[in-house]
Short mmCIF file of C-alpha atoms (C1' of nucleotides) and ligand atoms in Angstrom, two decimals:
data_model
loop_
_atom_site.label_atom_id
_atom_site.label_comp_id
_atom_site.label_asym_id
_atom_site.label_seq_id
_atom_site.Cartn_x
_atom_site.Cartn_y
_atom_site.Cartn_z
CA MET A 1 138.68 145.05 32.42
CA SER A 2 136.00 142.44 31.91
CA PRO A 3 134.42 140.45 34.77
CA THR A 4 136.11 137.39 33.29
CA LYS A 5 139.62 138.86 33.47
CA GLU A 6 138.93 140.23 36.93
CA ASP A 7 138.02 136.76 38.17
CA TYR A 8 141.28 135.36 36.81
CA LEU A 9 143.27 137.96 38.74
CA LYS A 10 141.33 137.25 41.92
CA ILE A 11 141.84 133.50 41.68
CA LEU A 12 145.51 134.04 41.00
CA PHE A 13 145.78 136.03 44.22
CA GLU A 14 143.84 133.43 46.17
CA LEU A 15 146.13 130.68 44.91
CA GLY A 16 149.19 132.51 46.17
CA GLY A 17 150.15 134.24 42.91
CA ARG A 18 151.39 137.23 44.87
CA THR A 19 154.47 135.32 46.07
CA GLU A 20 154.59 132.10 44.04
CA GLN A 21 154.08 130.79 40.53
CA VAL A 22 150.63 129.31 40.09
CA PRO A 23 150.40 126.41 37.59
CA ASN A 24 147.69 126.65 34.92
CA LYS A 25 146.00 123.50 36.09
CA GLU A 26 145.06 125.00 39.45
CA ILE A 27 143.45 127.96 37.76
CA ALA A 28 141.63 125.69 35.33
CA ASN A 29 140.27 123.64 38.24
CA ARG A 30 139.16 126.61 40.32
CA LEU A 31 137.37 128.30 37.42
CA SER A 32 136.10 125.06 35.86
CA ILE A 33 137.64 126.01 32.56
CA SER A 34 139.82 124.11 30.07
CA PRO A 35 143.62 124.37 30.34
CA PRO A 36 144.12 125.82 26.83
CA THR A 37 141.79 128.66 27.73
CA VAL A 38 143.96 129.41 30.75
CA THR A 39 147.13 129.51 28.63
CA GLU A 40 145.44 131.91 26.26
CA MET A 41 144.16 134.14 29.03
CA MET A 42 147.54 134.26 30.78
CA ASN A 43 149.14 135.55 27.60
CA SER A 44 146.48 138.20 27.42
CA LEU A 45 147.00 139.18 31.08
CA VAL A 46 150.75 139.41 30.46
CA LYS A 47 150.15 141.77 27.54
CA ALA A 48 148.02 143.95 29.83
CA GLY A 49 150.74 144.01 32.50
CA TRP A 50 148.88 142.20 35.28
CA VAL A 51 150.85 138.96 35.22
CA VAL A 52 154.32 137.50 34.62
CA TYR A 53 154.02 134.15 32.91
CA THR A 54 156.68 131.45 32.49
CA PRO A 55 155.53 128.77 30.00
CA TYR A 56 155.21 125.30 31.55
CA LYS A 57 155.87 126.83 35.01
CA GLY A 58 153.00 129.14 35.86
CA SER A 59 151.95 132.72 36.53
CA LYS A 60 152.76 135.35 39.13
CA LEU A 61 150.92 138.62 39.65
CA THR A 62 152.79 141.85 38.98
CA GLN A 63 152.51 144.62 41.58
CA GLU A 64 149.68 146.14 39.51
CA GLY A 65 147.97 142.76 39.26
CA THR A 66 148.25 142.25 43.01
CA ASP A 67 146.80 145.68 43.75
CA TYR A 68 143.95 145.13 41.34
CA ALA A 69 143.13 141.73 42.84
CA LYS A 70 143.13 143.12 46.36
CA LYS A 71 140.72 145.89 45.40
CA LEU A 72 138.36 143.30 43.92
CA ILE A 73 138.52 141.09 46.98
CA ARG A 74 137.79 144.10 49.16
CA LYS A 75 134.66 144.86 47.13
CA HIS A 76 133.61 141.23 47.27
CA ARG A 77 133.92 141.09 51.04
CA LEU A 78 132.20 144.42 51.60
CA TRP A 79 129.18 143.18 49.69
CA GLU A 80 129.16 139.98 51.73
CA VAL A 81 129.05 141.99 54.93
CA PHE A 82 126.21 144.10 53.57
CA LEU A 83 124.23 141.08 52.43
CA VAL A 84 124.55 139.30 55.78
CA LYS A 85 124.32 142.25 58.18
CA HIS A 86 121.67 144.33 56.49
CA LEU A 87 119.75 142.09 54.11
CA GLY A 88 119.67 139.04 56.35
CA PHE A 89 121.26 136.59 53.93
CA ASN A 90 122.71 133.36 55.26
CA ILE A 91 126.53 133.20 55.37
CA ASN A 92 126.51 130.32 52.92
CA GLU A 93 124.42 132.16 50.33
CA VAL A 94 126.30 135.40 49.92
CA HIS A 95 129.39 134.28 48.04
CA PRO A 96 127.78 133.79 44.60
CA GLU A 97 125.98 137.12 44.93
CA ALA A 98 129.21 138.93 45.83
CA GLU A 99 130.98 137.12 42.99
CA LEU A 100 128.78 139.13 40.60
CA LEU A 101 128.44 142.43 42.48
CA GLU A 102 132.23 142.86 42.85
CA HIS A 103 132.49 143.52 39.10
CA SER A 104 129.85 146.26 39.13
CA THR A 105 131.35 148.29 41.94
CA SER A 106 133.15 151.57 41.36
CA ALA A 107 135.87 152.73 43.78
CA GLU A 108 133.52 155.47 44.93
CA LEU A 109 130.76 152.96 45.64
CA ALA A 110 133.14 150.66 47.54
CA ASP A 111 134.36 153.53 49.72
CA ARG A 112 130.87 154.71 50.54
CA LEU A 113 129.71 151.18 51.24
CA GLU A 114 132.65 150.61 53.56
CA ALA A 115 131.82 153.76 55.52
CA TYR A 116 128.14 152.80 55.66
CA LEU A 117 129.09 149.41 57.10
CA GLU A 118 131.29 151.20 59.65
CA PHE A 119 134.59 149.84 58.37
CA PRO A 120 134.22 146.13 59.14
CA GLU A 121 137.48 144.24 59.57
CA TYR A 122 136.38 140.86 58.27
CA CYS A 123 133.91 139.33 55.83
CA PRO A 124 131.48 136.67 57.08
CA HIS A 125 134.00 133.96 56.16
CA GLY A 126 136.76 135.58 58.18
CA GLY A 127 138.60 137.21 55.29
CA ALA A 128 140.26 140.58 55.95
CA ILE A 129 138.75 143.59 54.20
CA SER A 130 141.45 146.25 54.38
CA THR A 131 143.97 145.62 51.64
CA ASP A 132 146.89 145.88 54.10
CA LEU A 133 145.36 143.47 56.62
CA MET A 134 144.67 141.16 53.67
CA GLU A 135 148.34 140.52 52.92
CA GLU A 136 149.14 140.20 56.59
CA GLN A 137 146.43 137.62 57.07
CA GLU A 138 147.53 135.75 53.97
CA ASP A 139 151.06 135.49 55.40
CA MET A 140 150.18 134.77 59.03
CA THR A 141 147.37 132.25 59.01
CA VAL A 142 148.03 128.55 59.43
CA HIS A 143 146.32 125.89 57.35
CA LEU A 144 144.35 123.39 59.38
CA THR A 145 146.56 120.68 57.87
CA GLU A 146 149.53 122.24 59.65
CA ALA A 147 147.94 122.36 63.11
CA VAL A 148 149.67 120.35 65.85
CA LEU A 149 147.96 117.14 66.98
CA GLY A 150 146.05 117.47 70.24
CA VAL A 151 146.37 121.25 70.49
CA PRO A 152 143.02 123.06 70.28
CA VAL A 153 142.75 125.85 67.69
CA ARG A 154 140.04 128.23 66.49
CA ILE A 155 138.78 128.31 62.92
CA SER A 156 139.49 131.87 61.77
CA ARG A 157 138.75 131.74 58.09
CA ILE A 158 137.19 129.65 55.33
CA VAL A 159 138.23 130.15 51.74
CA ASP A 160 134.92 131.20 50.32
CA GLU A 161 134.63 129.16 47.19
CA ASP A 162 131.13 127.92 46.55
CA ARG A 163 131.80 124.16 46.64
CA LEU A 164 134.00 124.50 49.72
CA LEU A 165 131.41 126.45 51.67
CA ARG A 166 128.86 123.74 51.07
CA TYR A 167 131.36 121.07 52.14
CA PHE A 168 132.08 122.87 55.41
CA GLU A 169 128.41 123.48 56.05
CA ASN A 170 127.73 119.78 55.54
CA HIS A 171 130.44 119.00 58.11
CA ASP A 172 129.03 121.52 60.62
CA LEU A 173 132.06 123.75 60.64
CA LYS A 174 131.81 127.51 61.19
CA ILE A 175 134.04 130.53 61.72
CA GLY A 176 134.95 130.79 65.40
CA ASP A 177 134.54 127.06 66.16
CA ARG A 178 137.19 125.45 68.35
CA VAL A 179 138.57 122.21 67.03
CA THR A 180 141.40 119.85 67.90
CA VAL A 181 143.13 117.69 65.31
CA THR A 182 143.05 114.19 66.78
CA GLY A 183 144.27 112.15 63.84
CA ARG A 184 145.85 112.32 60.41
CA ASP A 185 145.72 109.59 57.77
CA SER A 186 147.67 110.53 54.70
CA GLY A 187 146.86 107.28 52.91
CA LEU A 188 143.13 107.88 53.08
CA ASP A 189 143.65 111.67 52.84
CA LEU A 190 141.74 112.03 56.10
CA LEU A 191 141.90 114.43 58.99
CA THR A 192 140.01 113.64 62.20
CA LEU A 193 138.87 116.53 64.34
CA ASN A 194 137.20 116.89 67.69
CA HIS A 195 134.66 119.67 67.68
CA GLY A 196 135.12 121.77 70.83
CA THR A 197 131.51 122.80 71.29
CA THR A 198 129.63 119.61 70.43
CA ASP A 199 132.47 117.21 71.31
CA LYS A 200 131.59 115.23 68.18
CA GLU A 201 134.13 113.59 65.87
CA ILE A 202 134.42 115.15 62.42
CA GLN A 203 136.28 113.66 59.47
CA ILE A 204 137.25 115.81 56.50
CA SER A 205 139.65 115.29 53.62
CA GLN A 206 143.12 116.75 54.04
CA THR A 207 142.97 118.17 50.54
CA ILE A 208 139.97 120.22 51.52
CA ALA A 209 141.31 121.05 54.99
CA GLN A 210 143.91 123.18 53.18
CA TYR A 211 141.18 125.72 52.64
CA LEU A 212 140.50 126.09 56.37
CA PHE A 213 142.68 128.51 58.31
CA VAL A 214 143.09 128.36 62.07
CA GLU A 215 144.71 130.42 64.81
CA HIS A 216 146.03 129.41 68.23
CA ILE A 217 143.83 130.11 71.23
CA MET B 1 120.97 136.53 29.59
CA SER B 2 123.99 138.80 29.15
CA PRO B 3 124.11 142.36 30.47
CA THR B 4 124.17 143.48 26.86
CA LYS B 5 120.93 141.74 25.94
CA GLU B 6 119.32 142.93 29.17
CA ASP B 7 120.11 146.53 28.29
CA TYR B 8 118.48 146.10 24.87
CA LEU B 9 115.27 144.87 26.50
CA LYS B 10 115.27 147.74 28.97
CA ILE B 11 115.77 150.38 26.28
CA LEU B 12 113.03 148.79 24.23
CA PHE B 13 110.65 149.16 27.16
CA GLU B 14 111.73 152.74 27.78
CA LEU B 15 111.12 153.62 24.14
CA GLY B 16 107.56 152.33 24.31
CA GLY B 17 108.19 148.84 22.93
CA ARG B 18 105.48 147.47 25.21
CA THR B 19 102.74 149.01 23.08
CA GLU B 20 104.40 150.22 19.87
CA GLN B 21 107.00 149.20 17.32
CA VAL B 22 110.35 150.80 18.05
CA PRO B 23 112.49 151.55 14.97
CA ASN B 24 116.09 150.33 15.02
CA LYS B 25 117.48 153.80 14.72
CA GLU B 26 116.13 154.87 18.10
CA ILE B 27 117.74 151.91 19.78
CA ALA B 28 121.00 152.56 17.98
CA ASN B 29 120.97 156.18 19.17
CA ARG B 30 120.12 155.40 22.78
CA LEU B 31 122.78 152.72 23.09
CA SER B 32 125.35 154.53 20.91
CA ILE B 33 125.68 151.49 18.73
CA SER B 34 125.70 150.98 14.95
CA PRO B 35 122.39 150.14 13.19
CA PRO B 36 123.61 146.80 11.77
CA THR B 37 124.41 145.67 15.29
CA VAL B 38 120.84 146.44 16.31
CA THR B 39 119.41 144.42 13.42
CA GLU B 40 121.58 141.49 14.40
CA MET B 41 120.62 141.74 18.06
CA MET B 42 116.90 141.99 17.30
CA ASN B 43 117.05 138.73 15.37
CA SER B 44 118.77 137.15 18.33
CA LEU B 45 116.14 138.52 20.76
CA VAL B 46 113.40 137.18 18.50
CA LYS B 47 114.97 133.73 18.56
CA ALA B 48 114.98 133.87 22.37
CA GLY B 49 111.33 134.89 22.47
CA TRP B 50 111.72 138.35 24.00
CA VAL B 51 110.82 140.40 20.95
CA VAL B 52 108.62 140.42 17.83
CA TYR B 53 110.48 142.01 14.97
CA THR B 54 109.14 143.25 11.65
CA PRO B 55 111.98 143.98 9.20
CA TYR B 56 112.14 147.65 8.18
CA LYS B 57 109.41 148.46 10.73
CA GLY B 58 110.77 147.84 14.18
CA SER B 59 110.51 145.74 17.34
CA LYS B 60 107.89 145.16 20.00
CA LEU B 61 108.42 143.34 23.27
CA THR B 62 106.60 140.06 23.83
CA GLN B 63 104.83 139.57 27.16
CA GLU B 64 107.93 137.72 28.41
CA GLY B 65 110.15 140.52 27.15
CA THR B 66 108.01 143.12 28.88
CA ASP B 67 108.08 141.24 32.17
CA TYR B 68 111.84 140.80 31.99
CA ALA B 69 112.38 144.49 31.24
CA LYS B 70 110.17 145.56 34.13
CA LYS B 71 112.08 143.35 36.56
CA LEU B 72 115.34 144.90 35.42
CA ILE B 73 114.02 148.43 35.77
CA ARG B 74 112.80 147.59 39.26
CA LYS B 75 116.30 146.41 40.23
CA HIS B 76 117.83 149.50 38.69
CA ARG B 77 115.57 151.84 40.64
CA LEU B 78 115.96 149.96 43.92
CA TRP B 79 119.72 150.39 43.69
CA GLU B 80 119.29 154.10 42.96
CA VAL B 81 117.21 154.50 46.10
CA PHE B 82 119.82 152.65 48.13
CA LEU B 83 122.69 154.70 46.72
CA VAL B 84 120.97 158.01 47.43
CA LYS B 85 119.23 157.24 50.72
CA HIS B 86 121.89 155.16 52.44
CA LEU B 87 125.20 155.86 50.73
CA GLY B 88 124.69 159.58 50.24
CA PHE B 89 125.23 159.67 46.49
CA ASN B 90 123.99 162.67 44.55
CA ILE B 91 120.86 162.07 42.44
CA ASN B 92 122.80 162.80 39.28
CA GLU B 93 125.53 160.26 40.00
CA VAL B 94 123.54 157.12 40.69
CA HIS B 95 122.28 156.21 37.24
CA PRO B 96 125.56 154.85 35.81
CA GLU B 97 126.14 152.83 39.00
CA ALA B 98 122.66 151.31 38.85
CA GLU B 99 123.14 150.64 35.15
CA LEU B 100 125.80 148.10 36.16
CA LEU B 101 124.37 146.77 39.43
CA GLU B 102 121.01 145.88 37.85
CA HIS B 103 122.70 143.05 35.92
CA SER B 104 124.26 141.51 39.03
CA THR B 105 121.09 141.33 41.07
CA SER B 106 119.25 138.08 41.74
CA ALA B 107 115.50 138.09 42.38
CA GLU B 108 116.22 137.16 45.98
CA LEU B 109 118.59 140.09 46.38
CA ALA B 110 116.11 142.51 44.80
CA ASP B 111 113.33 141.38 47.14
CA ARG B 112 115.49 141.68 50.23
CA LEU B 113 116.78 145.06 49.13
CA GLU B 114 113.24 146.30 48.54
CA ALA B 115 112.19 145.24 52.03
CA TYR B 116 115.31 146.81 53.53
CA LEU B 117 114.47 150.09 51.81
CA GLU B 118 110.93 149.80 53.19
CA PHE B 119 109.22 149.41 49.84
CA PRO B 120 109.87 152.79 48.26
CA GLU B 121 107.37 153.86 45.60
CA TYR B 122 109.67 155.90 43.40
CA CYS B 123 113.34 156.10 42.39
CA PRO B 124 115.19 159.41 42.84
CA HIS B 125 114.21 160.41 39.30
CA GLY B 126 110.53 159.82 39.96
CA GLY B 127 110.26 156.44 38.25
CA ALA B 128 107.85 153.90 39.76
CA ILE B 129 109.40 150.84 41.37
CA SER B 130 106.53 148.36 41.61
CA THR B 131 106.09 146.67 38.26
CA ASP B 132 102.35 147.37 38.27
CA LEU B 133 102.73 151.03 39.11
CA MET B 134 105.38 151.16 36.39
CA GLU B 135 102.93 150.47 33.56
CA GLU B 136 100.35 152.77 35.07
CA GLN B 137 102.86 155.60 35.27
CA GLU B 138 104.05 154.94 31.74
CA ASP B 139 100.46 155.32 30.48
CA MET B 140 99.38 158.25 32.67
CA THR B 141 102.20 160.78 32.70
CA VAL B 142 102.19 163.77 30.37
CA HIS B 143 105.27 164.92 28.51
CA LEU B 144 106.31 168.47 29.27
CA THR B 145 105.90 169.24 25.56
CA GLU B 146 102.20 168.52 25.93
CA ALA B 147 101.58 170.82 28.90
CA VAL B 148 99.11 173.69 28.38
CA LEU B 149 100.59 177.19 28.04
CA GLY B 150 100.31 179.30 31.20
CA VAL B 151 99.13 176.46 33.44
CA PRO B 152 101.61 175.58 36.20
CA VAL B 153 102.63 171.93 36.49
CA ARG B 154 104.99 169.93 38.67
CA ILE B 155 107.90 167.93 37.31
CA SER B 156 107.20 164.36 38.38
CA ARG B 157 109.80 162.38 36.51
CA ILE B 158 112.98 162.63 34.51
CA VAL B 159 113.98 159.87 32.11
CA ASP B 160 117.24 158.87 33.71
CA GLU B 161 119.57 158.62 30.80
CA ASP B 162 123.05 159.90 31.59
CA ARG B 163 123.23 162.70 29.01
CA LEU B 164 119.72 163.87 29.84
CA LEU B 165 120.36 164.05 33.57
CA ARG B 166 123.34 166.29 32.97
CA TYR B 167 121.28 168.50 30.64
CA PHE B 168 118.56 168.91 33.23
CA GLU B 169 121.06 169.59 35.98
CA ASN B 170 122.67 172.28 33.83
CA HIS B 171 119.25 173.88 33.41
CA ASP B 172 118.52 173.76 37.15
CA LEU B 173 115.56 171.41 36.87
CA LYS B 174 114.70 168.89 39.57
CA ILE B 175 111.96 166.45 40.50
CA GLY B 176 109.19 168.29 42.34
CA ASP B 177 109.89 171.70 40.77
CA ARG B 178 106.88 173.74 39.67
CA VAL B 179 107.15 175.17 36.20
CA THR B 180 104.86 176.98 33.76
CA VAL B 181 105.31 176.73 30.02
CA THR B 182 105.32 180.33 28.81
CA GLY B 183 106.31 179.85 25.19
CA ARG B 184 106.85 177.36 22.44
CA ASP B 185 108.92 177.89 19.29
CA SER B 186 108.81 174.90 17.00
CA GLY B 187 111.10 176.54 14.43
CA LEU B 188 113.93 176.91 16.93
CA ASP B 189 112.83 173.74 18.77
CA LEU B 190 112.59 175.80 21.94
CA LEU B 191 110.37 175.67 25.01
CA THR B 192 110.36 178.58 27.43
CA LEU B 193 109.54 177.89 31.06
CA ASN B 194 109.03 179.95 34.15
CA HIS B 195 110.52 178.31 37.19
CA GLY B 196 108.03 178.47 40.03
CA THR B 197 110.51 178.69 42.88
CA THR B 198 113.18 181.01 41.50
CA ASP B 199 110.89 182.83 39.03
CA LYS B 200 113.70 182.64 36.48
CA GLU B 201 113.20 182.02 32.77
CA ILE B 202 114.50 178.67 31.51
CA GLN B 203 114.87 177.67 27.87
CA ILE B 204 115.23 174.04 26.87
CA SER B 205 114.94 172.23 23.56
CA GLN B 206 111.57 170.63 22.81
CA THR B 207 113.29 167.47 21.69
CA ILE B 208 114.79 167.07 25.11
CA ALA B 209 111.65 168.24 26.93
CA GLN B 210 110.04 165.01 25.70
CA TYR B 211 112.02 163.25 28.40
CA LEU B 212 110.49 165.35 31.19
CA PHE B 213 107.17 164.22 32.60
CA VAL B 214 104.83 166.51 34.50
CA GLU B 215 101.62 166.27 36.48
CA HIS B 216 98.92 168.84 37.16
CA ILE B 217 98.94 170.55 40.55
"C1'" DG C 1 105.06 157.98 -10.68
"C1'" DT C 2 109.73 159.18 -10.43
"C1'" DT C 3 113.25 161.04 -7.25
"C1'" DG C 4 115.86 161.65 -3.26
"C1'" DA C 5 116.56 161.40 1.61
"C1'" DT C 6 116.55 158.33 5.38
"C1'" DA C 7 116.46 153.96 7.47
"C1'" DT C 8 117.64 149.28 7.16
"C1'" DT C 9 119.86 145.22 5.83
"C1'" DT C 10 123.68 142.41 3.82
"C1'" DA C 11 128.40 141.31 3.42
"C1'" DG C 12 132.57 140.83 5.38
"C1'" DG C 13 135.66 141.51 9.29
"C1'" DT C 14 137.48 141.90 14.39
"C1'" DT C 15 138.18 140.70 19.28
"C1'" DA C 16 137.05 138.23 23.57
"C1'" DC C 17 136.33 134.00 25.58
"C1'" DC C 18 135.25 129.59 25.42
"C1'" DC C 19 135.93 124.46 23.43
"C1'" DT C 20 138.21 119.58 21.74
"C1'" DA C 21 141.86 116.87 19.72
"C1'" DA C 22 146.50 116.35 18.92
"C1'" DT C 23 151.19 117.34 20.14
"C1'" DA C 24 154.94 118.57 23.13
"C1'" DT C 25 157.20 119.18 27.58
"C1'" DA C 26 158.34 118.18 32.36
"C1'" DT C 27 158.80 115.08 36.00
"C1'" DA C 28 158.58 110.99 38.65
"C1'" DA C 29 159.19 105.91 38.44
"C1'" DA C 30 161.35 101.94 36.96
"C1'" DT D 1 168.29 106.28 31.39
"C1'" DT D 2 164.46 104.97 29.47
"C1'" DT D 3 159.51 105.12 30.17
"C1'" DA D 4 155.13 106.47 31.88
"C1'" DT D 5 152.20 110.05 33.64
"C1'" DA D 6 150.76 114.53 34.41
"C1'" DT D 7 150.74 119.03 32.64
"C1'" DA D 8 150.94 122.45 29.09
"C1'" DT D 9 150.78 124.14 24.44
"C1'" DT D 10 149.33 124.31 19.54
"C1'" DA D 11 145.98 123.89 16.04
"C1'" DG D 12 141.61 124.52 14.60
"C1'" DG D 13 136.79 125.91 15.61
"C1'" DG D 14 132.53 128.23 17.63
"C1'" DT D 15 129.51 132.05 19.40
"C1'" DA D 16 128.54 136.80 21.06
"C1'" DA D 17 128.86 141.40 20.26
"C1'" DC D 18 130.69 144.86 18.12
"C1'" DC D 19 132.38 147.48 13.50
"C1'" DT D 20 132.49 149.74 8.29
"C1'" DA D 21 131.16 149.84 3.48
"C1'" DA D 22 127.96 148.76 0.12
"C1'" DA D 23 123.40 147.46 -1.37
"C1'" DT D 24 118.49 147.86 -0.76
"C1'" DA D 25 113.98 149.24 0.99
"C1'" DT D 26 110.65 152.86 2.48
"C1'" DC D 27 108.29 156.99 2.13
"C1'" DA D 28 107.49 161.66 1.39
"C1'" DA D 29 108.03 165.37 -1.98
"C1'" DC D 30 107.90 166.81 -6.42
MN1 MN E 1 133.11 135.28 49.07
MN1 MN E 2 133.44 137.38 40.27
MN1 MN E 3 118.48 155.26 36.42
MN1 MN E 4 122.56 148.27 32.36
#
DNA sequence: GTTGATATTTAGGTTACCCTAATATATAAA
DNA sequence: TTTATATATTAGGGTAACCTAAATATCAAC
């Protein structure tokens, strides 16, 4: 498996490909790649047994594809923990580093690294590390867009995609922050939040709020 | 730069391409790749400014090529230290892991890793980590084949190429061991050693002994 | 100085991963 | 139900990194 193919599997998992069909366009967007390239790659992933592909509909991961993706995500998150905890990297810097390291990590190395880090439960962005907890978290967490108006919640996880992390940093949002959704404007695609700690008003786009997960306090 | 090209530069350095012309065949052997592929790659490395290539003669690294190779080797050796010291890997297992990790390591990551490891001087195979010390070591060390008969020496460094490491392990040789060359048979390509610690007789091929460096005690 | 062994290059081909332009399909609107 | 729009596929092309087979260059031995 090449780093390229591995990244396709990972993205597929992150876009819900474990349970639903993911349209090519979403993959193309996330990887900044042209749609024909995605079509081509999906056919190749089908041939290798990682994916089930329905033309014009989208792709779903097979069981093997799901397992492979979860192993990759585990490696990615383990490296992020190492980079932050031991090497003193900033939370917003580690994702691109881990994006590379994940592909150069044997199962043996991942296991030893996990033990060395004393079996952390979450990565610095709140993502679960154990492959079982990963599915659970994926099924249980609520998107910020689905939070009830006026009810305070805690940010539990940020989808760690480079552009998103910068967006959230620019809006002063962090894992663990308490926020309350105070307004929703679907026309302007806006979500208004009250930040629990600073009591400041924050406005973010609803489209992007989909990548923020929250839990009830 | 692709991992592939990076490995070519590194091999070139390891084969003495900093000071001498390295023939294509040696590169082809070390990388287990066909000679035409090497020719092709050398032309590509020339175009990128890493290498000076004389057809039918061989390749030398430019200053830029040398610097790049040394940075890569530093990353490689830092990872080996980490894998052995912190993750408990065996010395003979770490080379293939580092061979991958080196290509996924930013300058920032290498610097932080080096500080975290408390600036180690040598990798587990005795290779220098600082890029200055690296050249010095390359120029100063003596090949085991050049050691004087009957004079005890200490093994200071093993060229960490996968097949070689296994050969040396099979012959019970390790960094730090004292050995005395007791015989040399050029016809049979054999070198007879007396192992200082166990007092056992060891026979290794002269060809392979070239990859063992020793220092006087 | 010719010969022969070895090393190297040239020629031609493959697969992986990317692209744009043109065409076809699906779906939402009129 | 036609039409418009978004999405997806097909067609055709490019570069990187590999290969084998055949041609050519180098160099040491005779
Ligand atoms: Mn990440
Ligand atoms: Mn990646
Ligand atoms: Mn090594
Ligand atoms: Mn390598």
